[in-house]
Coordinates of C-alpha atoms in Angstrom, one line a residue:
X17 CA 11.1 4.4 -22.4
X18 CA 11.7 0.6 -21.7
X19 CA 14.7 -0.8 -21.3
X20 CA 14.6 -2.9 -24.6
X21 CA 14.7 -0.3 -26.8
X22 CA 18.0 -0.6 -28.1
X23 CA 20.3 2.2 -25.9
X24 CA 18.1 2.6 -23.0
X25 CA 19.2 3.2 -20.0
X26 CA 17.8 2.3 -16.2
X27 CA 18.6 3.4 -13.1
X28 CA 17.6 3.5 -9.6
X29 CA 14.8 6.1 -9.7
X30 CA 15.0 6.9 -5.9
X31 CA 18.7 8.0 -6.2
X32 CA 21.6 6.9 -5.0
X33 CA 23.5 7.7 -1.4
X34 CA 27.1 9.2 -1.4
X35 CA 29.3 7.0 -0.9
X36 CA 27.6 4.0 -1.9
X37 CA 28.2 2.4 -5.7
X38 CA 26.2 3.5 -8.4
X39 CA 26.0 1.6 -11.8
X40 CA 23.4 2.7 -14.4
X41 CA 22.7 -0.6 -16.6
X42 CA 22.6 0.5 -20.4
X43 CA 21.3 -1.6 -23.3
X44 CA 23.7 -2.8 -25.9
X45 CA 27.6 -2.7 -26.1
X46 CA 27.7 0.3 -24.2
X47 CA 30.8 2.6 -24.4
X48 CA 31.2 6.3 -23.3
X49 CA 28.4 7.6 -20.8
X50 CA 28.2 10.8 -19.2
X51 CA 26.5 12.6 -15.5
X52 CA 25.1 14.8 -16.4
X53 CA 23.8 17.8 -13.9
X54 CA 19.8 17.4 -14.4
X55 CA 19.3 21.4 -14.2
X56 CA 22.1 23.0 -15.7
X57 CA 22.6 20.1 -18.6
X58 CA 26.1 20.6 -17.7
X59 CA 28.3 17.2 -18.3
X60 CA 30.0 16.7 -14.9
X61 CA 31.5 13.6 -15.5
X62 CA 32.2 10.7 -17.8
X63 CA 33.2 7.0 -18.4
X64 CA 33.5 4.3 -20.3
X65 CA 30.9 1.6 -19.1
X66 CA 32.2 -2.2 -18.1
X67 CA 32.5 -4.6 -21.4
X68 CA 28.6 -5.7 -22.3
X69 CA 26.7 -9.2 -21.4
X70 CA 24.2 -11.0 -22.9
X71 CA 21.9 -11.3 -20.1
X72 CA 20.2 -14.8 -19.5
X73 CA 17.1 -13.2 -18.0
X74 CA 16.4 -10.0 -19.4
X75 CA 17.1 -11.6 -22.7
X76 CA 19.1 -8.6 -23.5
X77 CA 22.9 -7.6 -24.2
X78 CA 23.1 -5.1 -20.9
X79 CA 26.6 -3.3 -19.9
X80 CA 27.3 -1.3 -17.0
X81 CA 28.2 2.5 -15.9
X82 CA 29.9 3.1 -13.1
X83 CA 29.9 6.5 -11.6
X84 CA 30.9 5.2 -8.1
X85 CA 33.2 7.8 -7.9
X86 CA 31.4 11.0 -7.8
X87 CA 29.1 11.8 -4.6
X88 CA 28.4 15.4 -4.8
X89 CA 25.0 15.6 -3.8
X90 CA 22.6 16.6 -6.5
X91 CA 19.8 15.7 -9.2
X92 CA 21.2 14.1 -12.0
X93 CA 21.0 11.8 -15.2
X94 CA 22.7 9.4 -17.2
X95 CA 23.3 10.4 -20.9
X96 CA 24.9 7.2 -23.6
X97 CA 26.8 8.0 -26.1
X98 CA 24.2 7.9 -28.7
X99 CA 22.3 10.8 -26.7
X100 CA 19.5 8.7 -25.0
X101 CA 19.1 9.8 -21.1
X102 CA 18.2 8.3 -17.7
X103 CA 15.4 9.3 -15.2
X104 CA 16.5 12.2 -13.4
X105 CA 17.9 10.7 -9.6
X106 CA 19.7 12.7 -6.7
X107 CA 22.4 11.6 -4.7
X108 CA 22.6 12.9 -1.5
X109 CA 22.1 10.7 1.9
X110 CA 19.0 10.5 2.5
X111 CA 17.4 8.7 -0.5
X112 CA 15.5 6.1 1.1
X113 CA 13.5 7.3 4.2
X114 CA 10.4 8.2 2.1
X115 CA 10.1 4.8 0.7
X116 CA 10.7 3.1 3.6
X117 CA 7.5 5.1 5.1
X118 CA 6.0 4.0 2.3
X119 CA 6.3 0.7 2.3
X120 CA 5.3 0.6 6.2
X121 CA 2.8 2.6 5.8
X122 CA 0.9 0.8 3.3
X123 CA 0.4 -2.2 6.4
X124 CA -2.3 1.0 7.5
X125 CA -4.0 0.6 4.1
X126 CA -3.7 -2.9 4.1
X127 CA -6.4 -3.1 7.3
X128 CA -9.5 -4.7 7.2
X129 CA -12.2 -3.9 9.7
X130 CA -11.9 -0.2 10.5
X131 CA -12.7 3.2 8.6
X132 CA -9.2 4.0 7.0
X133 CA -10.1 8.4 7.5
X134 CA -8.4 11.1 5.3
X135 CA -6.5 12.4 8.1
X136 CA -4.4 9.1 7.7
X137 CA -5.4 7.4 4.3
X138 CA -5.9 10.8 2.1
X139 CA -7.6 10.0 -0.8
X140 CA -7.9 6.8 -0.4
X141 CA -9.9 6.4 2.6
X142 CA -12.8 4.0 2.8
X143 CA -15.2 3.2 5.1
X144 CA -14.8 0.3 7.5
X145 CA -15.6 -3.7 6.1
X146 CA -15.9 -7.3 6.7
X147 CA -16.9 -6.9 10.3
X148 CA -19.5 -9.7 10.2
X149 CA -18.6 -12.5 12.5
X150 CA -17.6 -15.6 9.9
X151 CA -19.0 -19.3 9.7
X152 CA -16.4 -22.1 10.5
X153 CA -16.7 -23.7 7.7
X154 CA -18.0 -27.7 7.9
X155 CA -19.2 -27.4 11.7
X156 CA -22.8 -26.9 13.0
X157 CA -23.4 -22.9 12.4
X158 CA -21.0 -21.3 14.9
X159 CA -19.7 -18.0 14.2
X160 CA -16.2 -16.1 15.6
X161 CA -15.8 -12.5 15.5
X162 CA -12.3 -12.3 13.5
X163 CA -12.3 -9.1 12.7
X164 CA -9.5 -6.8 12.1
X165 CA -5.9 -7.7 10.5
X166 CA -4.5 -6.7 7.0
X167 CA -6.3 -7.4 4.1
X168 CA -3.2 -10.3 2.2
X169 CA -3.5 -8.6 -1.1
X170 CA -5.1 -7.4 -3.8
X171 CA -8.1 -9.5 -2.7
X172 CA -9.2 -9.2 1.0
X173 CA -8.8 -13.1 2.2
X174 CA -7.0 -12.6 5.4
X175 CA -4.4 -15.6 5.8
X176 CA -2.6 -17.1 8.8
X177 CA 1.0 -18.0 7.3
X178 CA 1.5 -14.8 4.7
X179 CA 0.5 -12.5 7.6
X180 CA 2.9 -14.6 10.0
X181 CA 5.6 -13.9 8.1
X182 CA 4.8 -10.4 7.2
X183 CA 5.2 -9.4 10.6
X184 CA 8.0 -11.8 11.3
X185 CA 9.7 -9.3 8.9
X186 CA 8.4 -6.2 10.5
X187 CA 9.3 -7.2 13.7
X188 CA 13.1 -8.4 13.0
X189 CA 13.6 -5.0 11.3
X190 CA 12.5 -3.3 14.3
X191 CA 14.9 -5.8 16.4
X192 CA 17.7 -5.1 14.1
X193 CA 17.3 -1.6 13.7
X194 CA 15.4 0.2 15.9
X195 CA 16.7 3.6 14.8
X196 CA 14.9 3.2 11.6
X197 CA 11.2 3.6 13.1
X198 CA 12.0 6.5 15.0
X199 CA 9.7 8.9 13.1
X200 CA 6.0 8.6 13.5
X201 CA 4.0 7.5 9.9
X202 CA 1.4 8.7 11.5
X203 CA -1.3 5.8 12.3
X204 CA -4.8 6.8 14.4
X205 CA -2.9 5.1 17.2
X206 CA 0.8 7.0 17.1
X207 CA 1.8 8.0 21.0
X208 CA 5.2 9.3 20.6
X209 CA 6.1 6.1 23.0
X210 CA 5.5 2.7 21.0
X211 CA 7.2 2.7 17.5
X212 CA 4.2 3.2 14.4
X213 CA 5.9 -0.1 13.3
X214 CA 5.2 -2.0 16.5
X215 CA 1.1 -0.2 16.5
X216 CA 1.1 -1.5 12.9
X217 CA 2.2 -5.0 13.7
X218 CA -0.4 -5.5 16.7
X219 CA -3.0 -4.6 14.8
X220 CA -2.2 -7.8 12.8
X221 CA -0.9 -9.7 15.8
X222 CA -5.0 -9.0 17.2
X223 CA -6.1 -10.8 14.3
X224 CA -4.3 -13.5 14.6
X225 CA -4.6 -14.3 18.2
X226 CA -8.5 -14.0 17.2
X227 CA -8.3 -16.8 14.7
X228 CA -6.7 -19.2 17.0
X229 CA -9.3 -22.2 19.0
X230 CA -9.7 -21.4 22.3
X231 CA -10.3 -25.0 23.3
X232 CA -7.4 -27.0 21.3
X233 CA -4.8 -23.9 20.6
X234 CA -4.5 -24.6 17.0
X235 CA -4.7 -22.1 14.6
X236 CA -7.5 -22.2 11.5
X237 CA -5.7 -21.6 7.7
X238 CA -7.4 -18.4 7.1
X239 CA -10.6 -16.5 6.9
X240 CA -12.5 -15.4 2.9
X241 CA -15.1 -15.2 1.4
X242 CA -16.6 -18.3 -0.8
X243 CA -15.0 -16.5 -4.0
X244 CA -13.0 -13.5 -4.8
X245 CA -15.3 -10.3 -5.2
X246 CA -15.2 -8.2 -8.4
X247 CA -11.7 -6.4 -9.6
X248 CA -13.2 -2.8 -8.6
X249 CA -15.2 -4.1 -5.4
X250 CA -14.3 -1.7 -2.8
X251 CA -13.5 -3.8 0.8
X252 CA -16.8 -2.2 2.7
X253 CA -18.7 -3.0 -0.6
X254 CA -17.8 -7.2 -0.3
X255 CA -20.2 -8.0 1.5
X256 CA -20.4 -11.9 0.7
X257 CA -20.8 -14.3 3.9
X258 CA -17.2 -14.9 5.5
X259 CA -15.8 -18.0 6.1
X260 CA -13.2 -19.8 8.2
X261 CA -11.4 -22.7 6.9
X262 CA -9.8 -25.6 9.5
X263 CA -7.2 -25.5 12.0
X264 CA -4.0 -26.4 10.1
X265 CA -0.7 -27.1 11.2
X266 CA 1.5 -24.6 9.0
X267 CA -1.1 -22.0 10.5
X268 CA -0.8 -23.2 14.2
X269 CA 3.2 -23.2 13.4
X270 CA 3.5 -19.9 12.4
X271 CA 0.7 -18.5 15.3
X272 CA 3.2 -20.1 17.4
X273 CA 6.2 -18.5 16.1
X274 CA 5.1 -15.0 15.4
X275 CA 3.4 -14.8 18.9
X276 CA 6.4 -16.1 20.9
X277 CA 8.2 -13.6 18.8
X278 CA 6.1 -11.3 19.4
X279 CA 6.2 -11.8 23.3
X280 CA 9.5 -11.0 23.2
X281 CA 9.4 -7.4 21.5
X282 CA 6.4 -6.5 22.9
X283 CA 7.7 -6.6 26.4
X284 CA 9.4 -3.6 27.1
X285 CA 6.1 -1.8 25.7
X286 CA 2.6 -3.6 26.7
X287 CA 3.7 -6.9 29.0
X288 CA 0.0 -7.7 29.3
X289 CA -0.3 -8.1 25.6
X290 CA 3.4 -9.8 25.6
X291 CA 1.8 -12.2 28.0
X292 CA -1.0 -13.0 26.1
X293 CA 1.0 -13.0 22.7
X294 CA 3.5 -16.4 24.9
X295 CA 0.2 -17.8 26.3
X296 CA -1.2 -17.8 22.7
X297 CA 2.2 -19.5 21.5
X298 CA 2.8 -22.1 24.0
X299 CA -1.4 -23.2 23.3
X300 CA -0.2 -23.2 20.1
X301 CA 3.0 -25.1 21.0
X302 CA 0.9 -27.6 23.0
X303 CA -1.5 -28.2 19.7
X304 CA 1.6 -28.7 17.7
X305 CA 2.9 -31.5 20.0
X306 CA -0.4 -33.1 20.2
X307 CA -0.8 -33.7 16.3
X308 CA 2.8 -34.7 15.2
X309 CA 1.4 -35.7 11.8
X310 CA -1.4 -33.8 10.5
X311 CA -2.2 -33.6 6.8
X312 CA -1.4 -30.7 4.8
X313 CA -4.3 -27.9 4.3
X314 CA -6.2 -28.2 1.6
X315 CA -9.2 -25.7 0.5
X316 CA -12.8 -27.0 1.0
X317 CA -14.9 -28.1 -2.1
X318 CA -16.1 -24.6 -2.5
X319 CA -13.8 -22.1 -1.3
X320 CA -12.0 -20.7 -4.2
X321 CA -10.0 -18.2 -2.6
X322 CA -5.9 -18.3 -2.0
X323 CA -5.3 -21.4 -0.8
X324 CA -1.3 -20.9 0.7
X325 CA -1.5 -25.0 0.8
X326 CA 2.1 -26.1 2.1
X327 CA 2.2 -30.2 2.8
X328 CA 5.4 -29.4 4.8
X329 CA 5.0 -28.6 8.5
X330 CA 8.6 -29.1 9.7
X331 CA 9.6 -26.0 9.0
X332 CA 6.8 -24.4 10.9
X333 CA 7.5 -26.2 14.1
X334 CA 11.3 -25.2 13.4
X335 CA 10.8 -21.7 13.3
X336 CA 8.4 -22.1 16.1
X337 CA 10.6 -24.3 18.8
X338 CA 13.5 -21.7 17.6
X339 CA 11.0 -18.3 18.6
X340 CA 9.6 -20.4 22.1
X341 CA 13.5 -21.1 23.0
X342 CA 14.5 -17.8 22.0
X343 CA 11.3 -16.1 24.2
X344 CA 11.4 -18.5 27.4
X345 CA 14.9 -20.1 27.4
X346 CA 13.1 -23.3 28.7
X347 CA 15.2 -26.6 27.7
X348 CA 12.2 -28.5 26.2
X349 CA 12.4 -25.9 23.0
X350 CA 15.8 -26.2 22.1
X351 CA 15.5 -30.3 22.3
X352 CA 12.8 -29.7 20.1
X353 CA 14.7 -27.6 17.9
X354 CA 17.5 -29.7 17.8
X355 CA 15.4 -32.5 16.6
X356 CA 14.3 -30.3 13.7
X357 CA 17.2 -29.2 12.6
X358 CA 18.5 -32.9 11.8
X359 CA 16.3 -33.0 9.6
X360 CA 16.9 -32.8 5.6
X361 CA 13.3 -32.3 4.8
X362 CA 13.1 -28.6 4.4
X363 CA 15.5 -25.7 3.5
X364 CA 16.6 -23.9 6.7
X365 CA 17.6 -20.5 4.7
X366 CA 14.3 -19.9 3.0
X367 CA 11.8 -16.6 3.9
X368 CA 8.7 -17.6 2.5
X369 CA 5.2 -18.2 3.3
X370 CA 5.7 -21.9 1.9
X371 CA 8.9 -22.1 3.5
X372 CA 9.6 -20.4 7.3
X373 CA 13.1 -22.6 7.9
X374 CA 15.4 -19.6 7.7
X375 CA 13.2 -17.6 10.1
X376 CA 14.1 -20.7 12.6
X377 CA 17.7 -20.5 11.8
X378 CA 18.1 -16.5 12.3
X379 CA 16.1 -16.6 15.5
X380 CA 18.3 -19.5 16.7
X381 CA 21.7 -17.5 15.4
X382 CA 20.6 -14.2 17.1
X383 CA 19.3 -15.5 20.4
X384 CA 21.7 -14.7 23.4
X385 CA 20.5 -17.8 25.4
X386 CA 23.2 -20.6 25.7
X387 CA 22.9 -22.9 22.4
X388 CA 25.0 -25.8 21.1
X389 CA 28.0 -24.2 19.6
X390 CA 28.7 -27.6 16.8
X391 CA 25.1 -26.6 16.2
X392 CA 25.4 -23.1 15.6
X393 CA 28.4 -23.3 14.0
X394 CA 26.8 -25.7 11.8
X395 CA 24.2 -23.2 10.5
X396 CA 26.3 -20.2 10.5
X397 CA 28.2 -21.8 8.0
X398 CA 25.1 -22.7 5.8
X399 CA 23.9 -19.4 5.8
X400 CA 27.4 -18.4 4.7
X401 CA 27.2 -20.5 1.7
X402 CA 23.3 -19.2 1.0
X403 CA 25.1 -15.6 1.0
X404 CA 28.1 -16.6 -0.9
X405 CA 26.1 -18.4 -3.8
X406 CA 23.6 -15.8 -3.5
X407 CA 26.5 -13.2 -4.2
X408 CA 27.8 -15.3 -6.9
X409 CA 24.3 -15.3 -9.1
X410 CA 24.3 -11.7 -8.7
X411 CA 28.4 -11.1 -9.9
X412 CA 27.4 -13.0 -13.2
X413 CA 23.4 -10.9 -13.3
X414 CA 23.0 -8.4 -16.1
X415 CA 21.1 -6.4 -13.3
X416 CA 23.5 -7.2 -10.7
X417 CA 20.9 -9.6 -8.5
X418 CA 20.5 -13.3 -7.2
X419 CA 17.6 -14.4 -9.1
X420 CA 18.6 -17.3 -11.9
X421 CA 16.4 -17.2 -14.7
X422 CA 13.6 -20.0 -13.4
X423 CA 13.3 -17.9 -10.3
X424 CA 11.5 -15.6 -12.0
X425 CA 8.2 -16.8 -10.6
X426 CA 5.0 -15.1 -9.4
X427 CA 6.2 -12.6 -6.6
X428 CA 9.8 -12.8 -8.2
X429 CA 10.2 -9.6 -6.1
X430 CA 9.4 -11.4 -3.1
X431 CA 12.5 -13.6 -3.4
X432 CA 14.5 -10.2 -4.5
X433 CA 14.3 -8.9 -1.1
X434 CA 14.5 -12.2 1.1
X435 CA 17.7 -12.5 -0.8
X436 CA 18.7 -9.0 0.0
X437 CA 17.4 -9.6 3.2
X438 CA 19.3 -12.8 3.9
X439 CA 22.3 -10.9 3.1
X440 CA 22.4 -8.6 5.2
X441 CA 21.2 -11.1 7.9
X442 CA 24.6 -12.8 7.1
X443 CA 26.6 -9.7 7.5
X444 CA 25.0 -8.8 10.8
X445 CA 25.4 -12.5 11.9
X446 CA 29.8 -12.9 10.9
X447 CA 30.1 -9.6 11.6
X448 CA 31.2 -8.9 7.9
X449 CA 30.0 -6.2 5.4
X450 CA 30.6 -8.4 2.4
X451 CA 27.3 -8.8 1.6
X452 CA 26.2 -5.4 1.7
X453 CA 26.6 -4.1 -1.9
X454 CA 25.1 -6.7 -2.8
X455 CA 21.7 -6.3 -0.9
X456 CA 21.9 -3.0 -2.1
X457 CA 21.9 -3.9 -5.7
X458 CA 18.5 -5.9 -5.5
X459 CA 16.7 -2.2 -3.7
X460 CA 18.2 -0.9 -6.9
X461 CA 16.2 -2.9 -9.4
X462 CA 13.3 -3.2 -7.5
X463 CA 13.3 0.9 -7.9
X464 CA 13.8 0.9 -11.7
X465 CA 17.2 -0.9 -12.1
X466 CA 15.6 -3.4 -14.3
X467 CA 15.2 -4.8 -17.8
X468 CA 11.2 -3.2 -17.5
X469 CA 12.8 0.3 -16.7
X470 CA 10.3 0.6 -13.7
X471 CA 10.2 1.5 -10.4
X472 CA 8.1 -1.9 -8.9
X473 CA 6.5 0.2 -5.9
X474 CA 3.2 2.3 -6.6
X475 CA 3.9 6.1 -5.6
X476 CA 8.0 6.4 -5.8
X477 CA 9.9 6.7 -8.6
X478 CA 9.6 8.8 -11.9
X479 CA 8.0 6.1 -13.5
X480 CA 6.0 3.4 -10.8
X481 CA 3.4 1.1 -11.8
X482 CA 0.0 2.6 -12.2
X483 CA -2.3 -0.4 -12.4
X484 CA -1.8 -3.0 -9.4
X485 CA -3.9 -5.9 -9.1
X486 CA -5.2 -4.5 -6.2
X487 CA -9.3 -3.4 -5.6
X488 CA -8.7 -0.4 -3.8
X489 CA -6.8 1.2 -6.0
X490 CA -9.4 -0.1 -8.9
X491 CA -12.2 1.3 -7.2
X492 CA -12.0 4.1 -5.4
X493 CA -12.1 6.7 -8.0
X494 CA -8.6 7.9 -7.3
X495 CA -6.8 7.9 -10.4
X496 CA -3.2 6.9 -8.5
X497 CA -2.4 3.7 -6.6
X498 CA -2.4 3.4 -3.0
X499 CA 0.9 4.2 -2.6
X500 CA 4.0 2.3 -1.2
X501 CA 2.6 -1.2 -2.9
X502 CA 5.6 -3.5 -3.9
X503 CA 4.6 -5.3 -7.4
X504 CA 4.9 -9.2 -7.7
X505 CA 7.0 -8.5 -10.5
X506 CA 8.3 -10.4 -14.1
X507 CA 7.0 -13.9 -13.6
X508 CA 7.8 -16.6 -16.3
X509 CA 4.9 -18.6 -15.8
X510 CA 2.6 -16.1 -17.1
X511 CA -0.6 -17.5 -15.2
X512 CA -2.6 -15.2 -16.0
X513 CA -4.7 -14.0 -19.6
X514 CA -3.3 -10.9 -19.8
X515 CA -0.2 -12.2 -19.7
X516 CA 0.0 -15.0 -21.2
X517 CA -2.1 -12.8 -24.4
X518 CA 0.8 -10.1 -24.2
X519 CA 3.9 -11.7 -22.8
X520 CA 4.3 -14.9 -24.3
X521 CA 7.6 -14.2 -26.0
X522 CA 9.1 -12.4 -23.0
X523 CA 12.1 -13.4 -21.7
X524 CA 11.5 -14.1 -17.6
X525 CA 13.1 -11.0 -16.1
X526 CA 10.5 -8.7 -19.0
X527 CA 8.3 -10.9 -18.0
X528 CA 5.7 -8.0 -16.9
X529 CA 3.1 -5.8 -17.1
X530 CA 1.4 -2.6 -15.3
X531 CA -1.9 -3.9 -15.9
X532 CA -4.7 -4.8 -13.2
X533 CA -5.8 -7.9 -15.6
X534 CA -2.1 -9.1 -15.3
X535 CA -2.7 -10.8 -11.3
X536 CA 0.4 -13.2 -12.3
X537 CA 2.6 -10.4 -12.6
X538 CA 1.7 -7.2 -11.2
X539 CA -0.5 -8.0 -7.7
X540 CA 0.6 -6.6 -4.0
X541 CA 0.9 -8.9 -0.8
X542 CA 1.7 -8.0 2.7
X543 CA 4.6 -10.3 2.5
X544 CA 6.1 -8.7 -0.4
X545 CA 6.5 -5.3 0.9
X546 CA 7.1 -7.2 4.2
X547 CA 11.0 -7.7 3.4
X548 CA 11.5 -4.8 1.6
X549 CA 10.6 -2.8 4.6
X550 CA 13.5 -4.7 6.5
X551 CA 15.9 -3.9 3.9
X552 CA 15.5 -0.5 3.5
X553 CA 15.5 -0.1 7.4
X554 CA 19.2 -1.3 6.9
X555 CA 19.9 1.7 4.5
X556 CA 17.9 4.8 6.2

């Protein structure tokens, strides 16, 4: 049942918790809706739902049932008045913690360079890949042994900047709220003692300390094959020569930020590896300072793989002086930081690969070392308006999020929960809980709330995507998904064949499809289910 059929009906899949608001989003003029008890059939309570819009994105007239009110826990559905029915959902209060395993635990299936064994990857185990030491691409034949990290996607390039600010996510949930990773996932390496989210993100964090130069401290782009294997190659079946691209500054930023980040959290629990993670940063740092202009990365003439080519370093080195200062305290970082933040050149509120700015400006805002107060002020108050206009999209949204229609671009669910992320970041930050129902709109569409009538993440839900434009789940033989995958989601621009073919009267928020051909719309990154682990650690 999709959500254009005329009186259709979406909610969140997952459910909702007590005494949070619940809105089912029905197609058409709406008018009388009932809860119904999903058991019994009996009605339990009704409404009338809130007068209908015509939704700019979606393309569709959408109103609204609100059934705030009632928080009896149970399993439920939404009936219209012209008889057409929900999902079944519950409401009780713990409605998130099985997705938020999920979505962490899918970093596990993510890895490249072990055996994944049934103990811990059930039926989708596979045996271990890619541990052939790669060629640096363009020198005389040398060879490093970077083996290890997270495969990015649904290819298995393995990427400097995504995987920085994947675990820059993972790690400021675990700094924000440490409660939610009490319980173990389990991983092979689970000890009761360090948090599975903190053994997830080192073996990332190994990865990328391997693909930093020893000699100069810079960091190369990323490490691939020459092209991307076959749609149902399984990762210990690629076994094409692997290849490391040039040192590049975005990469060298971000090493330098996620390690001194890194340094910091990891303290408390390992303080070699916190050691080496601030001696990996500061070479970093040093590289940084050394090559003040550097072009942007580009890929060699025949490396076809993801590119992530960003001709914008300043907000690397932003985020990065803000991590060092943060880690260290020492004076030079924060003049460095200062001198960044003057600058107009990049957004400082921004969570993506392409753009690390607002990771700089959080890390700034939450640090507890003496900073300049006009300074802080000054991004407090820009992150204030990011929230408010954020807020604002969302309040005139058929589907009650921040995403205008052009925003509907390939990840579109990325930007869904950097924007729920970012908002809660702003509560946390003015002390304020204004932004919360907002955030917790966007983890509503992402779990069916939406024009698609979907739940975007493979495994939760009563009706998740199927067909993710992701090998492993092509090839293994297992008929579901690897489970706890976040979905690109509706993009526009339709890059892809498949879409392009099926979609091409879509309006941008239907802009979808659950098929593997469809890479524009319907692939998995780290750094998509990167945020949404933060944002459901706010709500578990």
């Amino acid at each position: 049942m999709h959500m254009e059929e005329q009186g259709s009906l979406a909610v969140n899949q997952l459910g909702y918790r007590s005494t949070d608001a619940k809105i089912a989003m029905i197609t058409g003029e709406g008018g009388r809706f009932r809860l119904v008890d999903h058991a019994s059939g009996a009605v339990v309570w009704q409404g009338d739902t809130i007068p209908a819009v015509d939704d700019q994105a979606s393309g569709i007239k959408v109103s609204r049932g609100d059934f705030s009110v009632w928080s009896q826990p149970g399993t439920y559905r939404i009936e219209s008045g012209e008889g057409h029915s929900s999902y079944p959902f519950v409401i009780s209060d713990a409605v998130y913690e099985e997705a938020h395993q999920a979505l962490l635990k899918a970093f596990y299936f993510f890895r490249c360079g072990m055996e994944l064994e049934e103990k811990y990857a059930g039926p989708w185990k596979h045996a271990a890949c890619h541990l052939t030491p790669a060629l640096v691409y363009g020198e005389e034949p040398r060879r490093i042994d970077a083996w290890g990290g997270w495969h990015d996607a649904g290819d298995y390039g393995k990427y400097v900047v995504p995987g920085a600010k994947a675990v820059a996510d993972l790690l400021l949930a675990y700094e924000c709220y440490p409660q939610a990773f009490e319980g173990a996932l389990p991983l092979p390496e689970s000890d009761g003692v360090m948090p599975d989210v903190l053994h997830e993100c080192r073996y990332e964090l190994e990865w990328l300390l391997r693909m930093q130069d020893g000699e100069s401290g810079g960091a190369y782009h990323k490490l691939t094959t020459l092209q991307f294997p076959g749609p149902d190659v399984m990762p210990e079946a690629d076994t094409a020569e692997l290849y490391i691209s040039p040192i590049s500054a975005t990469a060298t930023g971000c090493l330098a930020g996620v390690m001194a980040m890194a340094a910091r959290v990891y303290t408390p629990h390992d303080a070699a590896f916190a050691a080496s993670c601030l001696k990996a940063a500061e070479q970093a740092w040093a590289w940084l300072e050394r090559h003040p202009e550097y072009p942007g990365f580009r890929n060699p003439a025949e490396v076809f793989t993801g590119e992530y080519g960003d001709e914008q370093d300043l907000d690397e080195r932003y985020w990065a002086a803000a991590e060092l200062y943060r880690t260290t305290g020492e004076a030079r970082y924060h003049e460095a930081f200062r001198g960044f933040a003057g600058q107009n050149a990049f957004d400082k509120y921004e969570l993506g690969w392409a753009d690390m700015g607002g990771y700089g400006t959080i890390s700034y805002l939450l640090s507890e070392r003496e900073n300049e107060p006009q300074l802080a002020a000054r991004l407090l108050a820009g992150l204030q308006q990011r929230a408010d206009e954020l807020a604002a999209v969302s309040r005139e949204d058929g589907f009650g999020i921040s995403l205008r229609p052009e925003q509907y671009i390939w990840g579109s669910n990325m930007l869904v929960m950097n924007h729920a992320m970012l908002l809660l970041i702003a509560d946390r930050l003015l002390g304020s809980q204004t932004y919360e129902r907002c955030a917790l709109e966007h983890v509503h569409y992402l779990f069916g709330a939406n024009v698609v009538g979907m739940s975007y993440v493979t495994g939760l839900g009563s009706r998740p995507i199927l067909h993710p434009h992701h090998r492993p789940s092509e090839g293994d033989g297992v008929e579901a998904p690897v489970p706890g995958l976040v979905s690109g989601g509706p993009n526009y621009g339709k890059q892809d064949e498949y879409a392009r073919e099926h979609l091409a009267d879509k309006a941008p928020a239907a802009s979808f499809a659950d098929v593997m051909e469809s890479y524009a719309t319907n692939e998995v990154t780290i750094y998509w289910n990167s945020p949404a682990v933060f944002v459901l650690s706010h709500f578990v």
